[in-house]
Amino acid sequence: MGKKGKPIVAVVGRPNVGKSTLFNALAGSRISIVKDTPGITRDRIYADCTWLNYNFTLIDTGGIEPDSSDIILSQMREQAQIAIDTADVILFMVDVKQGLTDSDSKVADILRRSKKKVLLVVNKVDDFSKYEADVYEFYNLGIGDPYPISASNQLGIGDLLDEVVSDFPSEDESDDDDTIRVAIIGKPNTGKSSLINRLIGENRLIVSDIAGTTRDAVDTYVKHDGKDYIFIDTAGLRRKKNVKEELEKYMIVRTVSAVERADVVIMMIDATEGVTEQDAKIAGIAHDRGKAVIIAVNKWDAVEKNDKTVNEFSDKIKSVLSFMGYARITFISALSGQRVSKLYELIDTVAENHSMRVQTGVLNEIMTEAVAMQQPPTDKGKRLKLFYITQASIKPPTFVIFVNYKELMHFSYTRYIENRIRDSFGFDGTPLKFIIRERGEEK
């Protein structure tokens, strides 16, 4: 299992077995929808979950709810393949009330051969004594012990989660080496593979799966100017031209799993197509996950230009991707190699900013000055007071601000403080995260 990034747990199963009920039960309120991200409608296909101090990303591979059983089977095979390609643990979900179906058995065969950790989840068991014999029937799938649960009543979920996280590396085992991990993401055909080939150039050391990663994206080690990089490629949708919707979902799942393991994300946009809503959806994944971001506008050599073109295109990106104003934008051609060599400098810069620490004393000076210049908001005679700020963590830089009344700390005032910190330190290419606590809150 890749040490980098949160493990990925995927749910596979026929329509109506309760995948989204389990999803909601596990994800609770921690659904990955960012309130301040305008223009992104998220299909709820992934969510962040925590169990016993383990964090993981839960992915719902579901989607189409066809009516005929052979379509259901082909869709499930597709979903199983997505899960096998991207996940560390697969939850194969069946329904005790519908019993064992033919498509369950066929998908079980695929999962069993995958050498992945597969847990068989038997849902809708609201009374174990009543359904005991029915649960045992699922032993016939040959996937090992069934886990009887009731997603809607939240029964049996603890035992299931204990098993899900049992092989995850503990947080402190994660490696702190200096290798910068870079994921290259974007719509199909934006030139992701060409860019990776350019960046690797003659520096191709190893092109293979890095030992310990179970996913099929090929990670490439590169040494450039004495520094180590790993490029994580999300290209290679080597699948038959499938339903467009499925393809998009596959792309999003692949993107989530690549972004999860990266420090820096290069978001590729096709200059000849302009920046689209689909780009915003993909970029939103990197933003949600708090990664450093470089937006690489590819095929720039194919665009008719005048002296205003760069600014016009940059403005368009800033309006469609308005939630990531911090991202660095660069115009390249992977085909001709134009400005590709400059990418390494950019990667180094944004990676450095992503893990920059600012001393508490300096932060508090900036905050005091900011408060003096622009008074905090008041509400019904209560005035917001900011007592103290400190940096809690890096990747992304995360700050905790202690205040007297949390509800008075409006998003716009937090943004104002963020801008003052950026004025002093740049933090180019990385999002900043702010946690507001009322003084007296222990945590």
Tab-separated table of C-alpha atoms in Angstrom:
chain	number	residue	atom	x	y	z
A	1	MET	CA	0.000	0.000	0.000
A	2	GLY	CA	1.388	3.405	-0.899
A	3	LYS	CA	2.556	5.095	2.251
A	4	LYS	CA	1.655	8.447	0.834
A	5	GLY	CA	-1.870	9.725	1.067
A	6	LYS	CA	-4.950	8.332	2.680
A	7	PRO	CA	-5.912	4.760	1.850
A	8	ILE	CA	-8.867	4.383	-0.484
A	9	VAL	CA	-11.869	2.190	0.259
A	10	ALA	CA	-14.293	1.523	-2.598
A	11	VAL	CA	-17.843	0.218	-2.393
A	12	VAL	CA	-19.128	-2.130	-5.118
A	13	GLY	CA	-22.545	-3.728	-5.346
A	14	ARG	CA	-25.780	-4.050	-7.270
A	15	PRO	CA	-28.243	-1.166	-7.385
A	16	ASN	CA	-30.371	-0.755	-4.246
A	17	VAL	CA	-28.248	-2.868	-1.900
A	18	GLY	CA	-27.696	0.232	0.225
A	19	LYS	CA	-24.344	1.614	-0.946
A	20	SER	CA	-25.319	5.218	-0.447
A	21	THR	CA	-26.913	4.484	2.949
A	22	LEU	CA	-23.596	2.983	4.086
A	23	PHE	CA	-21.794	5.902	2.511
A	24	ASN	CA	-23.883	8.398	4.474
A	25	ALA	CA	-23.524	6.421	7.699
A	26	LEU	CA	-19.728	6.317	7.406
A	27	ALA	CA	-19.220	9.806	6.128
A	28	GLY	CA	-21.530	11.385	8.679
A	29	SER	CA	-21.324	15.124	8.324
A	30	ARG	CA	-17.822	15.051	6.864
A	31	ILE	CA	-18.996	15.130	3.287
A	32	SER	CA	-16.447	16.487	0.889
A	33	ILE	CA	-18.418	19.406	-0.393
A	34	VAL	CA	-16.641	22.692	0.044
A	35	LYS	CA	-19.108	25.451	0.807
A	36	ASP	CA	-16.910	28.167	-0.567
A	37	THR	CA	-16.344	26.525	-3.915
A	38	PRO	CA	-18.788	28.170	-6.284
A	39	GLY	CA	-19.518	26.510	-9.567
A	40	ILE	CA	-18.773	22.978	-8.456
A	41	THR	CA	-21.623	20.590	-8.170
A	42	ARG	CA	-20.224	17.443	-6.655
A	43	ASP	CA	-21.635	14.069	-7.245
A	44	ARG	CA	-21.325	12.578	-3.842
A	45	ILE	CA	-18.922	9.937	-4.988
A	46	TYR	CA	-16.204	10.378	-2.426
A	47	ALA	CA	-16.068	11.361	1.231
A	48	ASP	CA	-13.484	11.560	3.982
A	49	CYS	CA	-13.929	9.135	6.875
A	50	THR	CA	-12.147	8.613	10.166
A	51	TRP	CA	-12.132	5.514	12.323
A	52	LEU	CA	-9.867	4.954	15.350
A	53	ASN	CA	-7.513	7.746	14.225
A	54	TYR	CA	-7.234	6.275	10.741
A	55	ASN	CA	-8.310	8.526	7.916
A	56	PHE	CA	-9.417	7.085	4.621
A	57	THR	CA	-11.294	8.148	1.522
A	58	LEU	CA	-14.488	6.269	0.763
A	59	ILE	CA	-15.453	6.016	-2.910
A	60	ASP	CA	-18.853	4.984	-4.186
A	61	THR	CA	-18.376	3.355	-7.582
A	62	GLY	CA	-22.140	3.173	-8.155
A	63	GLY	CA	-24.009	5.230	-10.634
A	64	ILE	CA	-26.274	3.920	-13.294
A	65	GLU	CA	-29.358	2.027	-12.130
A	66	PRO	CA	-30.333	-0.005	-15.197
A	67	ASP	CA	-33.365	-2.246	-15.285
A	68	SER	CA	-32.206	-5.401	-17.022
A	69	SER	CA	-29.986	-7.882	-15.233
A	70	ASP	CA	-27.351	-8.200	-17.972
A	71	ILE	CA	-26.833	-4.434	-17.986
A	72	ILE	CA	-26.548	-4.557	-14.202
A	73	LEU	CA	-23.869	-7.214	-14.521
A	74	SER	CA	-21.831	-5.297	-17.088
A	75	GLN	CA	-22.080	-2.126	-14.997
A	76	MET	CA	-20.990	-4.003	-11.891
A	77	ARG	CA	-18.013	-5.481	-13.710
A	78	GLU	CA	-17.055	-1.972	-14.747
A	79	GLN	CA	-17.410	-0.747	-11.153
A	80	ALA	CA	-15.432	-3.706	-9.816
A	81	GLN	CA	-12.657	-2.879	-12.275
A	82	ILE	CA	-12.596	0.776	-11.141
A	83	ALA	CA	-12.377	-0.407	-7.527
A	84	ILE	CA	-9.613	-2.918	-8.291
A	85	ASP	CA	-7.638	-0.249	-10.165
A	86	THR	CA	-7.818	2.394	-7.488
A	87	ALA	CA	-8.664	1.066	-4.041
A	88	ASP	CA	-6.717	-0.458	-1.149
A	89	VAL	CA	-9.782	-2.152	0.336
A	90	ILE	CA	-12.951	-3.122	-1.537
A	91	LEU	CA	-16.305	-3.448	0.219
A	92	PHE	CA	-18.489	-5.824	-1.795
A	93	MET	CA	-22.031	-5.152	-0.735
A	94	VAL	CA	-24.946	-7.593	-0.988
A	95	ASP	CA	-28.507	-7.540	0.302
A	96	VAL	CA	-29.623	-10.248	2.745
A	97	LYS	CA	-33.274	-9.763	1.757
A	98	GLN	CA	-32.654	-10.311	-1.947
A	99	GLY	CA	-30.302	-13.218	-1.224
A	100	LEU	CA	-27.476	-14.369	-3.449
A	101	THR	CA	-27.935	-13.439	-7.113
A	102	ASP	CA	-26.160	-14.584	-10.218
A	103	SER	CA	-24.504	-11.214	-10.797
A	104	ASP	CA	-23.197	-11.220	-7.193
A	105	SER	CA	-21.428	-14.526	-7.921
A	106	LYS	CA	-19.928	-13.304	-11.191
A	107	VAL	CA	-18.615	-10.083	-9.666
A	108	ALA	CA	-17.288	-12.040	-6.664
A	109	ASP	CA	-15.166	-14.085	-9.122
A	110	ILE	CA	-13.587	-10.916	-10.531
A	111	LEU	CA	-12.924	-9.500	-7.058
A	112	ARG	CA	-11.530	-12.760	-5.744
A	113	ARG	CA	-8.978	-12.943	-8.537
A	114	SER	CA	-7.878	-9.357	-7.995
A	115	LYS	CA	-5.557	-10.095	-5.029
A	116	LYS	CA	-7.035	-7.047	-3.308
A	117	LYS	CA	-8.402	-7.048	0.215
A	118	VAL	CA	-12.136	-7.612	-0.311
A	119	LEU	CA	-14.660	-7.543	2.540
A	120	LEU	CA	-18.086	-9.026	1.974
A	121	VAL	CA	-20.715	-6.752	3.511
A	122	VAL	CA	-24.198	-8.228	3.932
A	123	ASN	CA	-26.575	-5.311	4.382
A	124	LYS	CA	-30.130	-4.947	5.762
A	125	VAL	CA	-29.509	-7.442	8.608
A	126	ASP	CA	-31.542	-5.590	11.208
A	127	ASP	CA	-31.893	-8.687	13.393
A	128	PHE	CA	-29.045	-11.188	13.309
A	129	SER	CA	-30.953	-14.080	14.898
A	130	LYS	CA	-33.635	-13.783	12.224
A	131	TYR	CA	-31.246	-13.693	9.268
A	132	GLU	CA	-28.418	-15.917	10.499
A	133	ALA	CA	-28.984	-18.707	7.950
A	134	ASP	CA	-29.397	-16.184	5.124
A	135	VAL	CA	-26.085	-14.522	6.000
A	136	TYR	CA	-24.279	-17.891	5.907
A	137	GLU	CA	-25.502	-18.455	2.359
A	138	PHE	CA	-23.045	-15.746	1.252
A	139	TYR	CA	-20.080	-17.929	2.291
A	140	ASN	CA	-20.695	-19.554	-1.103
A	141	LEU	CA	-19.162	-16.491	-2.769
A	142	GLY	CA	-15.744	-17.614	-1.520
A	143	ILE	CA	-14.774	-14.152	-0.291
A	144	GLY	CA	-14.412	-15.154	3.351
A	145	ASP	CA	-16.463	-14.205	6.377
A	146	PRO	CA	-19.490	-12.049	5.624
A	147	TYR	CA	-19.899	-8.920	7.754
A	148	PRO	CA	-23.604	-8.602	8.599
A	149	ILE	CA	-24.625	-4.952	8.982
A	150	SER	CA	-27.610	-2.686	8.834
A	151	ALA	CA	-26.461	0.537	7.220
A	152	SER	CA	-29.718	2.331	7.938
A	153	ASN	CA	-29.740	1.357	11.645
A	154	GLN	CA	-25.948	1.612	11.875
A	155	LEU	CA	-25.563	-1.910	13.282
A	156	GLY	CA	-22.366	-3.929	12.832
A	157	ILE	CA	-20.526	-1.029	11.242
A	158	GLY	CA	-17.868	-0.837	13.980
A	159	ASP	CA	-16.707	-4.431	13.444
A	160	LEU	CA	-16.600	-3.842	9.700
A	161	LEU	CA	-14.506	-0.668	10.088
A	162	ASP	CA	-12.101	-2.387	12.501
A	163	GLU	CA	-11.360	-4.861	9.721
A	164	VAL	CA	-11.208	-2.142	7.026
A	165	VAL	CA	-8.424	-0.273	8.836
A	166	SER	CA	-6.603	-3.324	10.218
A	167	ASP	CA	-3.802	-3.210	7.617
A	168	PHE	CA	-3.552	0.559	7.203
A	169	PRO	CA	-0.157	2.025	8.070
A	170	SER	CA	-0.456	4.112	11.217
A	171	GLU	CA	-0.078	7.861	10.753
A	172	ASP	CA	3.417	7.962	12.242
A	173	GLU	CA	4.733	5.339	9.835
A	174	SER	CA	4.283	7.700	6.921
A	175	ASP	CA	7.573	8.535	5.320
A	176	ASP	CA	9.029	12.004	5.564
A	177	ASP	CA	11.508	11.749	2.745
A	178	ASP	CA	12.302	14.709	0.541
A	179	THR	CA	10.838	13.206	-2.608
A	180	ILE	CA	8.259	15.535	-4.129
A	181	ARG	CA	5.221	13.650	-5.379
A	182	VAL	CA	3.503	15.220	-8.345
A	183	ALA	CA	0.144	14.114	-9.755
A	184	ILE	CA	-0.734	15.193	-13.274
A	185	ILE	CA	-4.480	15.519	-13.699
A	186	GLY	CA	-6.931	16.866	-16.249
A	187	LYS	CA	-9.524	15.785	-18.764
A	188	PRO	CA	-8.672	13.010	-21.231
A	189	ASN	CA	-6.519	14.126	-24.193
A	190	THR	CA	-5.099	17.254	-22.594
A	191	GLY	CA	-1.580	15.859	-23.050
A	192	LYS	CA	-0.868	14.376	-19.626
A	193	SER	CA	1.251	11.488	-20.915
A	194	SER	CA	3.207	13.714	-23.325
A	195	LEU	CA	4.005	16.048	-20.450
A	196	ILE	CA	5.228	13.207	-18.255
A	197	ASN	CA	7.423	11.952	-21.097
A	198	ARG	CA	8.860	15.453	-21.539
A	199	LEU	CA	9.518	15.887	-17.834
A	200	ILE	CA	11.216	12.513	-17.595
A	201	GLY	CA	13.252	13.118	-20.749
A	202	GLU	CA	16.606	11.450	-20.369
A	203	ASN	CA	16.194	11.176	-16.599
A	204	ARG	CA	14.151	8.026	-16.777
A	205	LEU	CA	15.413	5.913	-13.882
A	206	ILE	CA	12.677	3.486	-13.029
A	207	VAL	CA	9.365	3.224	-14.723
A	208	SER	CA	7.425	0.705	-12.767
A	209	ASP	CA	5.065	0.375	-9.889
A	210	ILE	CA	6.862	1.447	-6.767
A	211	ALA	CA	7.014	-1.459	-4.351
A	212	GLY	CA	4.169	-1.357	-1.901
A	213	THR	CA	1.694	0.598	-3.989
A	214	THR	CA	-1.235	-1.502	-5.010
A	215	ARG	CA	-2.719	0.809	-7.569
A	216	ASP	CA	-2.200	0.485	-11.249
A	217	ALA	CA	-1.221	4.064	-12.026
A	218	VAL	CA	2.410	3.929	-13.044
A	219	ASP	CA	4.606	6.029	-10.782
A	220	THR	CA	7.827	7.281	-12.280
A	221	TYR	CA	10.917	8.203	-10.284
A	222	VAL	CA	12.992	11.032	-11.687
A	223	LYS	CA	16.167	12.675	-10.449
A	224	HIS	CA	16.458	16.241	-11.718
A	225	ASP	CA	19.266	18.553	-10.610
A	226	GLY	CA	19.991	16.271	-7.688
A	227	LYS	CA	16.402	16.231	-6.397
A	228	ASP	CA	13.988	13.305	-6.329
A	229	TYR	CA	10.520	13.457	-7.839
A	230	ILE	CA	7.774	10.925	-8.350
A	231	PHE	CA	5.267	11.574	-11.118
A	232	ILE	CA	1.880	9.960	-10.668
A	233	ASP	CA	0.091	9.592	-13.964
A	234	THR	CA	-3.696	9.497	-14.175
A	235	ALA	CA	-3.653	9.044	-17.924
A	236	GLY	CA	-4.287	5.739	-19.559
A	237	LEU	CA	-8.039	5.330	-19.646
A	238	ARG	CA	-7.277	2.106	-21.450
A	239	ARG	CA	-10.914	1.200	-21.449
A	240	LYS	CA	-13.373	0.638	-24.230
A	241	LYS	CA	-15.265	3.745	-25.206
A	242	ASN	CA	-17.886	3.331	-22.582
A	243	VAL	CA	-20.925	5.297	-21.554
A	244	LYS	CA	-19.647	8.841	-21.242
A	245	GLU	CA	-21.004	9.115	-17.721
A	246	GLU	CA	-19.073	6.029	-16.600
A	247	LEU	CA	-15.912	7.352	-18.202
A	248	GLU	CA	-16.241	10.621	-16.339
A	249	LYS	CA	-16.816	8.818	-13.064
A	250	TYR	CA	-13.810	6.591	-13.728
A	251	MET	CA	-11.720	9.671	-14.390
A	252	ILE	CA	-12.853	11.312	-11.154
A	253	VAL	CA	-12.111	8.198	-9.109
A	254	ARG	CA	-8.671	7.888	-10.695
A	255	THR	CA	-8.037	11.564	-10.047
A	256	VAL	CA	-9.033	11.289	-6.375
A	257	SER	CA	-6.679	8.349	-5.867
A	258	ALA	CA	-3.744	10.103	-7.588
A	259	VAL	CA	-4.292	13.465	-5.878
A	260	GLU	CA	-4.525	11.721	-2.509
A	261	ARG	CA	-0.918	10.540	-2.840
A	262	ALA	CA	0.590	13.760	-4.206
A	263	ASP	CA	2.034	16.923	-2.665
A	264	VAL	CA	1.856	18.959	-5.846
A	265	VAL	CA	-0.820	18.694	-8.517
A	266	ILE	CA	-0.346	19.833	-12.091
A	267	MET	CA	-3.782	20.543	-13.486
A	268	MET	CA	-3.652	20.427	-17.287
A	269	ILE	CA	-5.980	22.505	-19.413
A	270	ASP	CA	-6.227	22.270	-23.190
A	271	ALA	CA	-5.597	25.750	-24.621
A	272	THR	CA	-7.452	24.915	-27.800
A	273	GLU	CA	-10.630	24.053	-25.860
A	274	GLY	CA	-10.444	26.749	-23.197
A	275	VAL	CA	-11.265	26.209	-19.550
A	276	THR	CA	-14.503	24.318	-18.873
A	277	GLU	CA	-16.828	23.246	-16.066
A	278	GLN	CA	-15.351	19.773	-16.291
A	279	ASP	CA	-11.919	21.297	-15.595
A	280	ALA	CA	-13.426	22.977	-12.523
A	281	LYS	CA	-14.746	19.649	-11.302
A	282	ILE	CA	-11.332	17.991	-11.636
A	283	ALA	CA	-9.428	20.939	-10.153
A	284	GLY	CA	-11.926	20.983	-7.262
A	285	ILE	CA	-10.614	17.589	-6.151
A	286	ALA	CA	-7.090	18.980	-5.656
A	287	HIS	CA	-8.530	22.034	-3.896
A	288	ASP	CA	-10.661	19.904	-1.566
A	289	ARG	CA	-7.623	17.875	-0.645
A	290	GLY	CA	-5.526	20.943	0.139
A	291	LYS	CA	-2.767	20.279	-2.407
A	292	ALA	CA	-0.311	22.709	-3.992
A	293	VAL	CA	-1.515	23.435	-7.533
A	294	ILE	CA	0.073	24.464	-10.814
A	295	ILE	CA	-2.291	25.054	-13.719
A	296	ALA	CA	-0.499	24.127	-16.933
A	297	VAL	CA	-2.210	25.411	-20.065
A	298	ASN	CA	-1.032	22.957	-22.715
A	299	LYS	CA	-0.974	23.223	-26.545
A	300	TRP	CA	-0.273	26.944	-26.184
A	301	ASP	CA	1.702	26.837	-29.442
A	302	ALA	CA	-1.520	25.945	-31.265
A	303	VAL	CA	-3.351	29.130	-30.186
A	304	GLU	CA	-3.411	32.303	-32.264
A	305	LYS	CA	-1.976	34.989	-30.014
A	306	ASN	CA	-1.672	38.706	-29.683
A	307	ASP	CA	-0.191	40.706	-26.797
A	308	LYS	CA	-3.377	40.284	-24.725
A	309	THR	CA	-3.967	36.541	-25.140
A	310	VAL	CA	-2.097	35.397	-22.012
A	311	ASN	CA	-3.918	37.847	-19.755
A	312	GLU	CA	-7.289	37.069	-21.260
A	313	PHE	CA	-6.776	33.327	-20.824
A	314	SER	CA	-5.484	33.790	-17.258
A	315	ASP	CA	-8.551	35.872	-16.392
A	316	LYS	CA	-10.829	33.184	-17.791
A	317	ILE	CA	-9.091	30.543	-15.658
A	318	LYS	CA	-9.390	32.767	-12.595
A	319	SER	CA	-13.107	33.164	-13.131
A	320	VAL	CA	-13.912	29.482	-13.833
A	321	LEU	CA	-11.512	28.251	-11.125
A	322	SER	CA	-12.270	31.161	-8.807
A	323	PHE	CA	-11.970	28.940	-5.720
A	324	MET	CA	-8.232	28.452	-6.338
A	325	GLY	CA	-6.859	31.936	-6.837
A	326	TYR	CA	-3.614	30.751	-5.218
A	327	ALA	CA	-2.743	28.385	-8.108
A	328	ARG	CA	0.247	29.219	-10.321
A	329	ILE	CA	-0.589	29.397	-14.019
A	330	THR	CA	1.920	28.531	-16.733
A	331	PHE	CA	1.554	28.229	-20.518
A	332	ILE	CA	3.346	25.276	-22.095
A	333	SER	CA	3.532	22.938	-25.047
A	334	ALA	CA	4.254	19.343	-24.115
A	335	LEU	CA	4.677	18.599	-27.806
A	336	SER	CA	7.392	21.162	-28.571
A	337	GLY	CA	8.740	21.233	-25.012
A	338	GLN	CA	8.073	24.980	-24.745
A	339	ARG	CA	8.566	26.145	-21.111
A	340	VAL	CA	8.396	22.555	-19.817
A	341	SER	CA	11.884	22.819	-18.276
A	342	LYS	CA	10.621	25.725	-16.142
A	343	LEU	CA	8.051	23.403	-14.568
A	344	TYR	CA	10.614	21.867	-12.210
A	345	GLU	CA	11.343	25.294	-10.679
A	346	LEU	CA	7.616	25.887	-10.260
A	347	ILE	CA	7.121	22.454	-8.667
A	348	ASP	CA	9.952	23.185	-6.202
A	349	THR	CA	8.519	26.603	-5.344
A	350	VAL	CA	4.959	25.470	-4.701
A	351	ALA	CA	6.120	22.346	-2.822
A	352	GLU	CA	8.244	24.544	-0.574
A	353	ASN	CA	5.314	26.877	0.090
A	354	HIS	CA	3.049	23.890	0.733
A	355	SER	CA	5.288	22.844	3.614
A	356	MET	CA	6.336	26.284	4.856
A	357	ARG	CA	6.126	27.053	8.574
A	358	VAL	CA	5.746	30.578	9.920
A	359	GLN	CA	6.814	31.438	13.460
A	360	THR	CA	4.009	32.176	15.875
A	361	GLY	CA	5.477	35.548	16.881
A	362	VAL	CA	5.533	36.766	13.298
A	363	LEU	CA	1.992	35.495	12.637
A	364	ASN	CA	0.661	37.375	15.652
A	365	GLU	CA	2.367	40.590	14.519
A	366	ILE	CA	0.698	40.279	11.124
A	367	MET	CA	-2.677	39.556	12.739
A	368	THR	CA	-2.432	42.469	15.202
A	369	GLU	CA	-1.576	44.839	12.371
A	370	ALA	CA	-4.398	43.489	10.193
A	371	VAL	CA	-6.947	43.937	13.016
A	372	ALA	CA	-5.750	47.519	13.582
A	373	MET	CA	-6.185	48.311	9.878
A	374	GLN	CA	-9.618	46.744	9.521
A	375	GLN	CA	-11.777	46.340	12.600
A	376	PRO	CA	-13.362	42.911	13.075
A	377	PRO	CA	-17.141	42.708	12.528
A	378	THR	CA	-19.696	43.278	15.291
A	379	ASP	CA	-23.128	41.772	15.683
A	380	LYS	CA	-25.868	42.881	18.094
A	381	GLY	CA	-23.357	44.780	20.167
A	382	LYS	CA	-20.865	41.903	20.351
A	383	ARG	CA	-17.485	42.603	18.798
A	384	LEU	CA	-15.265	39.857	17.439
A	385	LYS	CA	-11.872	39.687	19.164
A	386	LEU	CA	-8.933	37.773	17.733
A	387	PHE	CA	-6.674	36.669	20.573
A	388	TYR	CA	-3.988	34.531	19.051
A	389	ILE	CA	-2.910	32.730	15.887
A	390	THR	CA	-0.574	29.781	15.457
A	391	GLN	CA	0.340	27.391	12.661
A	392	ALA	CA	-0.866	23.878	13.438
A	393	SER	CA	0.436	21.904	10.464
A	394	ILE	CA	1.770	21.948	6.913
A	395	LYS	CA	0.739	20.414	3.579
A	396	PRO	CA	-1.322	22.601	3.381
A	397	PRO	CA	-0.243	25.257	5.902
A	398	THR	CA	-3.019	25.228	8.504
A	399	PHE	CA	-3.549	28.000	11.025
A	400	VAL	CA	-5.616	28.082	14.186
A	401	ILE	CA	-7.086	31.437	15.244
A	402	PHE	CA	-8.472	31.762	18.779
A	403	VAL	CA	-11.390	34.201	19.036
A	404	ASN	CA	-14.057	35.160	21.561
A	405	TYR	CA	-17.135	34.372	19.429
A	406	LYS	CA	-16.669	31.831	16.658
A	407	GLU	CA	-19.916	32.746	14.887
A	408	LEU	CA	-18.714	36.338	14.399
A	409	MET	CA	-15.667	35.197	12.429
A	410	HIS	CA	-17.196	35.528	8.982
A	411	PHE	CA	-15.671	33.873	5.969
A	412	SER	CA	-14.813	37.293	4.536
A	413	TYR	CA	-12.799	38.316	7.604
A	414	THR	CA	-10.899	35.015	7.562
A	415	ARG	CA	-10.164	35.680	3.871
A	416	TYR	CA	-8.891	39.162	4.842
A	417	ILE	CA	-6.468	37.666	7.406
A	418	GLU	CA	-5.401	35.077	4.824
A	419	ASN	CA	-4.617	37.830	2.313
A	420	ARG	CA	-2.493	39.691	4.882
A	421	ILE	CA	-0.509	36.503	5.559
A	422	ARG	CA	-0.074	35.944	1.822
A	423	ASP	CA	1.096	39.570	1.402
A	424	SER	CA	3.909	38.802	3.830
A	425	PHE	CA	4.854	35.260	2.814
A	426	GLY	CA	3.491	34.688	-0.682
A	427	PHE	CA	2.441	31.070	-0.169
A	428	ASP	CA	2.255	30.946	-3.938
A	429	GLY	CA	0.550	27.836	-5.320
A	430	THR	CA	-0.744	26.474	-2.023
A	431	PRO	CA	-4.134	26.781	-0.337
A	432	LEU	CA	-4.145	27.898	3.298
A	433	LYS	CA	-6.504	26.380	5.809
A	434	PHE	CA	-7.928	28.212	8.827
A	435	ILE	CA	-9.492	26.662	11.897
A	436	ILE	CA	-11.388	29.051	14.144
A	437	ARG	CA	-11.619	28.122	17.839
A	438	GLU	CA	-13.260	29.895	20.730
A	439	ARG	CA	-10.871	30.499	23.552
A	440	GLY	CA	-11.705	28.044	26.253
A	441	GLU	CA	-12.221	25.249	23.737
A	442	GLU	CA	-9.644	22.707	24.812
A	443	LYS	CA	-9.027	21.176	21.417
